[in-house]
Amino acid sequence: MYIFRPSENTIKPLGIRDIFPNGRHIYELLLLYNFTLSKSADIFINAYLLSDLLYESEYEGQMWMLYDSNKMLVGVGDAFSERYNVKLEKGEYFIRLQVRHENKDKLERLNTMEVILEQKITSPLSLDIFPSRSSAMTANSKFTAKTMTPGDIMPLFIGHLPHEKYMKGAKAGHYLSGNIIYLKSNDKKSVSTYPFKYIFSSSAAKKGNQERKESADKTTDDKKSTEANNVSKQMEEAVRDLKITWLPKAQDSSLYEELKQAYADYIPLHLAQLKVLDESKDRDEKLSDIVNLANDIISKIDVTGLLGYYGMKTVSEPDAASKRKEMDKIKAALVETYIKKGNALASIVKKQEENGPIIPGDDSDVDAEEIMRLMAQKELLKDTFQDLLKWVEVTDSKASSFVIAYYLVMKHYGRALRRLLKEGEEKTMTLEQFEKMIELFDDLSWTHCSKHFRNMKLVRYPKNYQPF
């Protein structure tokens, strides 16, 4: 059971159809909740303050509508939440809950009303029972069975459930709901069942937190002795990192040029500027700058040494963990640089192909120099693609944008379509991806698929939420 608070709430009068004959208005409270599923699940949505009441409720309505991240309606429900089961795939979802009343003040009392998201677990969980507190704490001598006579009292202690294993997304206040069952006879057919809740008092600890804490405690004394000498250096690094965070907000490249003069070999600086160029509104005019900056970043990384590090057997050393972490950061920066460089090169090739004929024919006047330039860009694109595959699999979701762009340039439409469909299975497909898929159907001359998906687009990607 997951408990959510609303991220937004608004109260407003309803339209003309919801006005009483005597002129009194009805108001609506609209609450917005959002959640993310890491895997497919059956869920129930329970506005528990209202859901067990209908005609007896003080409020006039409690309808909820469930949408995916593209505003497509996937479920609707009302009172008595157990009647409305929705099967969802993994992804991001939004709940819009409407509560109505003629008294605005009464609606304001529900501004922060929580909802419970009930999710069925894939397989039942069983908790161990112990006869004493000490045995429950040490997980020894589990309770087996005992015959009791009427009037007997026996305390039972329920063991701890390691929720970092079973409920990775559990937070304080979330709980498991089930039953505790007592046998009434030896035939194990006659039983007595009572509801049971297991409430999580804290969030699951992230893996490695304890190790990091122990490592930090161990090195605290060493740090104290050196901090005095490093204060000025730490301050300089903090100012540098703060300035880097302002690069996306800078009106021009003057801030980057200033930092570049002082920190020419600092890769995170250049990577941040690469992101700025790649995400800018006039990206199409900065494609060459993106490629040049990407080449500059790659030249500052010892690619051969990095390959050697990951290719050799890991040796247990005192600083092995910190070295691995540093190498992983460099690898991530290199992969991101290859992806952004590849996307820019693919855009350059696409623009060159769209600007005019590229294959000489009987009646075409084609500049041979332009053809050679295009072929050179394609070769560079192929090399970048091969360099990327040294570090990630072609199926890696991080590289999807470049992989699809590469396949499109090479006119491997079937491969591009397969990768897009795979993306749709892994997470909710965006409108841009959906439209790209329709273009691929056109390129493949699959007119039946193109027509079907164009019609489907109106349903899967509505511009607005449906009205209540």
Tab-separated table of C-alpha atoms in Angstrom, residues 151-372:
chain	number	residue	atom	x	y	z
A	151	GLY	CA	-9.482	-19.252	27.671
A	152	ASP	CA	-5.762	-19.836	27.143
A	153	ILE	CA	-3.648	-16.793	26.283
A	154	MET	CA	-0.382	-17.038	24.393
A	155	PRO	CA	1.740	-14.109	23.170
A	156	LEU	CA	3.220	-14.525	19.702
A	157	PHE	CA	5.986	-12.422	18.169
A	158	ILE	CA	6.189	-11.753	14.442
A	159	GLY	CA	9.596	-11.615	12.813
A	160	HIS	CA	11.125	-8.771	10.860
A	161	LEU	CA	10.660	-8.528	7.092
A	162	PRO	CA	13.745	-7.207	5.246
A	163	HIS	CA	11.830	-4.671	3.170
A	164	GLU	CA	14.907	-3.611	1.197
A	165	LYS	CA	14.560	-7.072	-0.375
A	166	TYR	CA	10.801	-7.203	-0.917
A	167	MET	CA	9.723	-3.565	-1.177
A	168	LYS	CA	12.502	-1.456	-2.659
A	169	GLY	CA	10.176	1.520	-3.174
A	170	ALA	CA	8.699	1.404	0.330
A	171	LYS	CA	8.779	4.596	2.400
A	172	ALA	CA	7.755	5.448	5.936
A	173	GLY	CA	3.981	5.025	6.271
A	174	HIS	CA	3.618	2.510	3.446
A	175	TYR	CA	2.393	-0.898	4.521
A	176	LEU	CA	1.655	-4.467	3.488
A	177	SER	CA	-1.887	-5.709	3.956
A	178	GLY	CA	-2.823	-9.373	4.357
A	179	ASN	CA	-4.239	-11.867	6.826
A	180	ILE	CA	-3.125	-13.849	9.838
A	181	ILE	CA	-4.717	-17.295	9.906
A	182	TYR	CA	-5.315	-19.566	12.916
A	183	LEU	CA	-6.220	-23.244	12.574
A	184	LYS	CA	-9.262	-24.389	14.525
A	185	SER	CA	-8.698	-28.116	14.113
A	186	ASN	CA	-6.061	-30.652	13.142
A	187	ASP	CA	-7.560	-31.201	9.691
A	188	LYS	CA	-6.311	-27.713	8.702
A	189	LYS	CA	-9.592	-26.993	6.963
A	190	SER	CA	-11.355	-25.010	9.639
A	191	VAL	CA	-9.538	-21.704	10.076
A	192	SER	CA	-10.048	-18.284	11.600
A	193	THR	CA	-8.767	-15.314	9.596
A	194	TYR	CA	-8.016	-11.783	10.792
A	195	PRO	CA	-6.719	-8.766	8.835
A	196	PHE	CA	-3.048	-7.954	9.334
A	197	LYS	CA	-0.898	-4.955	8.414
A	198	TYR	CA	2.875	-4.665	8.319
A	199	ILE	CA	3.778	-0.955	8.456
A	200	PHE	CA	7.158	0.333	7.313
A	201	SER	CA	8.575	2.792	9.810
A	202	SER	CA	11.386	4.030	7.568
A	203	SER	CA	12.547	3.950	3.970
A	204	ALA	CA	14.686	1.098	2.728
A	205	ALA	CA	18.366	1.884	3.120
A	206	LYS	CA	20.200	2.271	-0.161
A	207	LYS	CA	22.805	-0.344	-0.880
A	208	GLY	CA	26.242	0.826	0.016
A	209	ASN	CA	25.119	3.540	2.446
A	210	GLN	CA	26.541	1.661	5.425
A	211	GLU	CA	29.837	0.996	3.673
A	212	ARG	CA	30.124	4.652	2.716
A	213	LYS	CA	29.348	5.682	6.290
A	214	GLU	CA	31.997	3.338	7.702
A	215	SER	CA	34.513	4.565	5.150
A	216	ALA	CA	33.676	8.167	6.014
A	217	ASP	CA	34.052	7.507	9.754
A	218	LYS	CA	37.385	5.828	9.156
A	219	THR	CA	38.813	8.749	7.240
A	220	THR	CA	37.328	11.551	9.377
A	221	ASP	CA	40.476	11.989	11.453
A	222	ASP	CA	42.672	12.128	8.351
A	223	LYS	CA	40.413	14.726	6.760
A	224	LYS	CA	40.455	16.945	9.847
A	225	SER	CA	44.229	17.163	9.711
A	226	THR	CA	44.258	18.231	6.066
A	227	GLU	CA	41.134	20.402	5.903
A	228	ALA	CA	42.905	23.476	7.183
A	229	ASN	CA	45.345	23.338	4.286
A	230	ASN	CA	42.665	22.672	1.683
A	231	VAL	CA	40.072	25.302	2.587
A	232	SER	CA	41.108	27.689	-0.169
A	233	LYS	CA	41.218	24.875	-2.740
A	234	GLN	CA	37.790	23.604	-1.683
A	235	MET	CA	36.351	27.090	-1.943
A	236	GLU	CA	37.817	27.522	-5.420
A	237	GLU	CA	36.326	24.197	-6.555
A	238	ALA	CA	32.945	25.095	-5.060
A	239	VAL	CA	32.924	28.425	-6.926
A	240	ARG	CA	33.954	26.637	-10.128
A	241	ASP	CA	31.166	24.053	-9.815
A	242	LEU	CA	28.626	26.765	-9.024
A	243	LYS	CA	29.600	28.691	-12.157
A	244	ILE	CA	29.265	25.508	-14.215
A	245	THR	CA	25.663	25.106	-13.037
A	246	TRP	CA	24.960	28.572	-14.466
A	247	LEU	CA	26.121	27.684	-17.984
A	248	PRO	CA	22.579	26.793	-19.197
A	249	LYS	CA	21.351	30.221	-18.056
A	250	ALA	CA	24.170	32.207	-19.648
A	251	GLN	CA	23.167	34.416	-22.580
A	252	ASP	CA	26.373	33.704	-24.498
A	253	SER	CA	29.555	31.646	-24.270
A	254	SER	CA	31.555	34.225	-22.315
A	255	LEU	CA	31.181	32.343	-19.013
A	256	TYR	CA	32.331	29.112	-20.634
A	257	GLU	CA	35.325	30.837	-22.226
A	258	GLU	CA	36.268	32.324	-18.861
A	259	LEU	CA	36.102	28.928	-17.135
A	260	LYS	CA	37.872	27.266	-20.042
A	261	GLN	CA	40.889	29.512	-19.575
A	262	ALA	CA	41.181	28.508	-15.921
A	263	TYR	CA	40.170	24.830	-16.146
A	264	ALA	CA	41.121	23.698	-19.638
A	265	ASP	CA	41.409	19.999	-18.711
A	266	TYR	CA	38.357	19.759	-16.439
A	267	ILE	CA	36.075	17.360	-18.348
A	268	PRO	CA	32.810	18.089	-16.430
A	269	LEU	CA	33.093	21.733	-17.563
A	270	HIS	CA	33.284	20.835	-21.251
A	271	LEU	CA	30.586	18.177	-20.865
A	272	ALA	CA	28.249	20.741	-19.310
A	273	GLN	CA	28.836	23.102	-22.241
A	274	LEU	CA	28.226	20.216	-24.660
A	275	LYS	CA	24.817	19.653	-23.034
A	276	VAL	CA	24.057	23.368	-23.352
A	277	LEU	CA	24.803	23.329	-27.082
A	278	ASP	CA	22.901	20.089	-27.649
A	279	GLU	CA	19.779	21.344	-25.851
A	280	SER	CA	19.785	24.891	-27.243
A	281	LYS	CA	16.880	26.145	-29.357
A	282	ASP	CA	19.185	26.896	-32.296
A	283	ARG	CA	20.888	23.481	-32.135
A	284	ASP	CA	20.731	23.066	-35.922
A	285	GLU	CA	23.052	26.055	-36.335
A	286	LYS	CA	25.508	24.723	-33.740
A	287	LEU	CA	25.990	21.175	-35.012
A	288	SER	CA	29.600	21.802	-36.045
A	289	ASP	CA	30.330	23.356	-32.638
A	290	ILE	CA	28.894	20.248	-30.946
A	291	VAL	CA	31.100	17.932	-33.010
A	292	ASN	CA	34.220	20.048	-32.413
A	293	LEU	CA	33.633	20.259	-28.666
A	294	ALA	CA	32.950	16.511	-28.505
A	295	ASN	CA	36.254	15.840	-30.282
A	296	ASP	CA	38.000	18.127	-27.792
A	297	ILE	CA	36.522	16.198	-24.838
A	298	ILE	CA	37.502	12.827	-26.327
A	299	SER	CA	41.061	14.070	-26.883
A	300	LYS	CA	41.331	14.921	-23.163
A	301	ILE	CA	40.388	11.354	-22.133
A	302	ASP	CA	42.939	8.545	-22.159
A	303	VAL	CA	40.684	6.136	-24.064
A	304	THR	CA	43.395	3.463	-24.381
A	305	GLY	CA	44.114	3.586	-20.658
A	306	LEU	CA	40.408	3.408	-19.881
A	307	LEU	CA	40.016	0.334	-22.093
A	308	GLY	CA	42.997	-1.229	-20.362
A	309	TYR	CA	41.525	-0.590	-16.913
A	310	TYR	CA	38.208	-2.274	-17.720
A	311	GLY	CA	39.947	-5.071	-19.603
A	312	MET	CA	42.190	-6.203	-16.758
A	313	LYS	CA	41.249	-8.211	-13.697
A	314	THR	CA	40.262	-6.121	-10.691
A	315	VAL	CA	42.846	-6.202	-7.915
A	316	SER	CA	41.867	-5.651	-4.283
A	317	GLU	CA	43.617	-2.474	-3.190
A	318	PRO	CA	42.870	0.061	-0.449
A	319	ASP	CA	41.766	2.687	-2.967
A	320	ALA	CA	40.190	0.277	-5.485
A	321	ALA	CA	36.629	1.433	-4.802
A	322	SER	CA	37.423	5.133	-5.202
A	323	LYS	CA	39.458	4.459	-8.352
A	324	ARG	CA	36.602	2.415	-9.816
A	325	LYS	CA	34.174	5.229	-9.073
A	326	GLU	CA	36.435	7.752	-10.801
A	327	MET	CA	36.857	5.501	-13.842
A	328	ASP	CA	33.089	4.981	-14.065
A	329	LYS	CA	32.614	8.758	-14.152
A	330	ILE	CA	35.122	9.116	-16.989
A	331	LYS	CA	33.486	6.261	-18.884
A	332	ALA	CA	30.019	7.823	-18.473
A	333	ALA	CA	31.365	11.158	-19.759
A	334	LEU	CA	32.964	9.444	-22.760
A	335	VAL	CA	29.762	7.553	-23.629
A	336	GLU	CA	27.664	10.706	-23.368
A	337	THR	CA	30.135	12.578	-25.571
A	338	TYR	CA	30.019	9.888	-28.260
A	339	ILE	CA	26.206	9.937	-28.204
A	340	LYS	CA	25.948	13.706	-28.564
A	341	LYS	CA	28.638	13.774	-31.245
A	342	GLY	CA	26.880	10.990	-33.152
A	343	ASN	CA	23.499	12.716	-32.965
A	344	ALA	CA	25.037	15.935	-34.271
A	345	LEU	CA	26.744	14.118	-37.156
A	346	ALA	CA	23.488	12.350	-38.040
A	347	SER	CA	21.718	15.721	-38.131
A	348	ILE	CA	24.449	17.164	-40.367
A	349	VAL	CA	24.149	14.271	-42.839
A	350	LYS	CA	20.365	14.540	-42.840
A	351	LYS	CA	20.529	18.289	-43.583
A	352	GLN	CA	22.989	17.738	-46.427
A	353	GLU	CA	20.743	15.076	-47.963
A	354	GLU	CA	17.676	17.312	-47.695
A	355	ASN	CA	19.377	20.294	-49.340
A	356	GLY	CA	19.456	18.734	-52.807
A	357	PRO	CA	20.273	15.697	-54.957
A	358	ILE	CA	23.236	13.697	-53.714
A	359	ILE	CA	23.493	10.918	-56.296
A	360	PRO	CA	24.534	11.900	-59.821
A	361	GLY	CA	22.140	10.957	-62.591
A	362	ASP	CA	21.594	11.694	-66.228
A	363	ASP	CA	19.853	15.027	-65.616
A	364	SER	CA	21.355	16.096	-62.287
A	365	ASP	CA	24.060	18.662	-61.858
A	366	VAL	CA	25.770	17.540	-58.668
A	367	ASP	CA	28.810	19.147	-57.118
A	368	ALA	CA	31.407	16.374	-56.703
A	369	GLU	CA	32.880	18.218	-53.744
A	370	GLU	CA	29.522	18.107	-51.948
A	371	ILE	CA	29.274	14.363	-52.556
A	372	MET	CA	32.771	13.792	-51.143
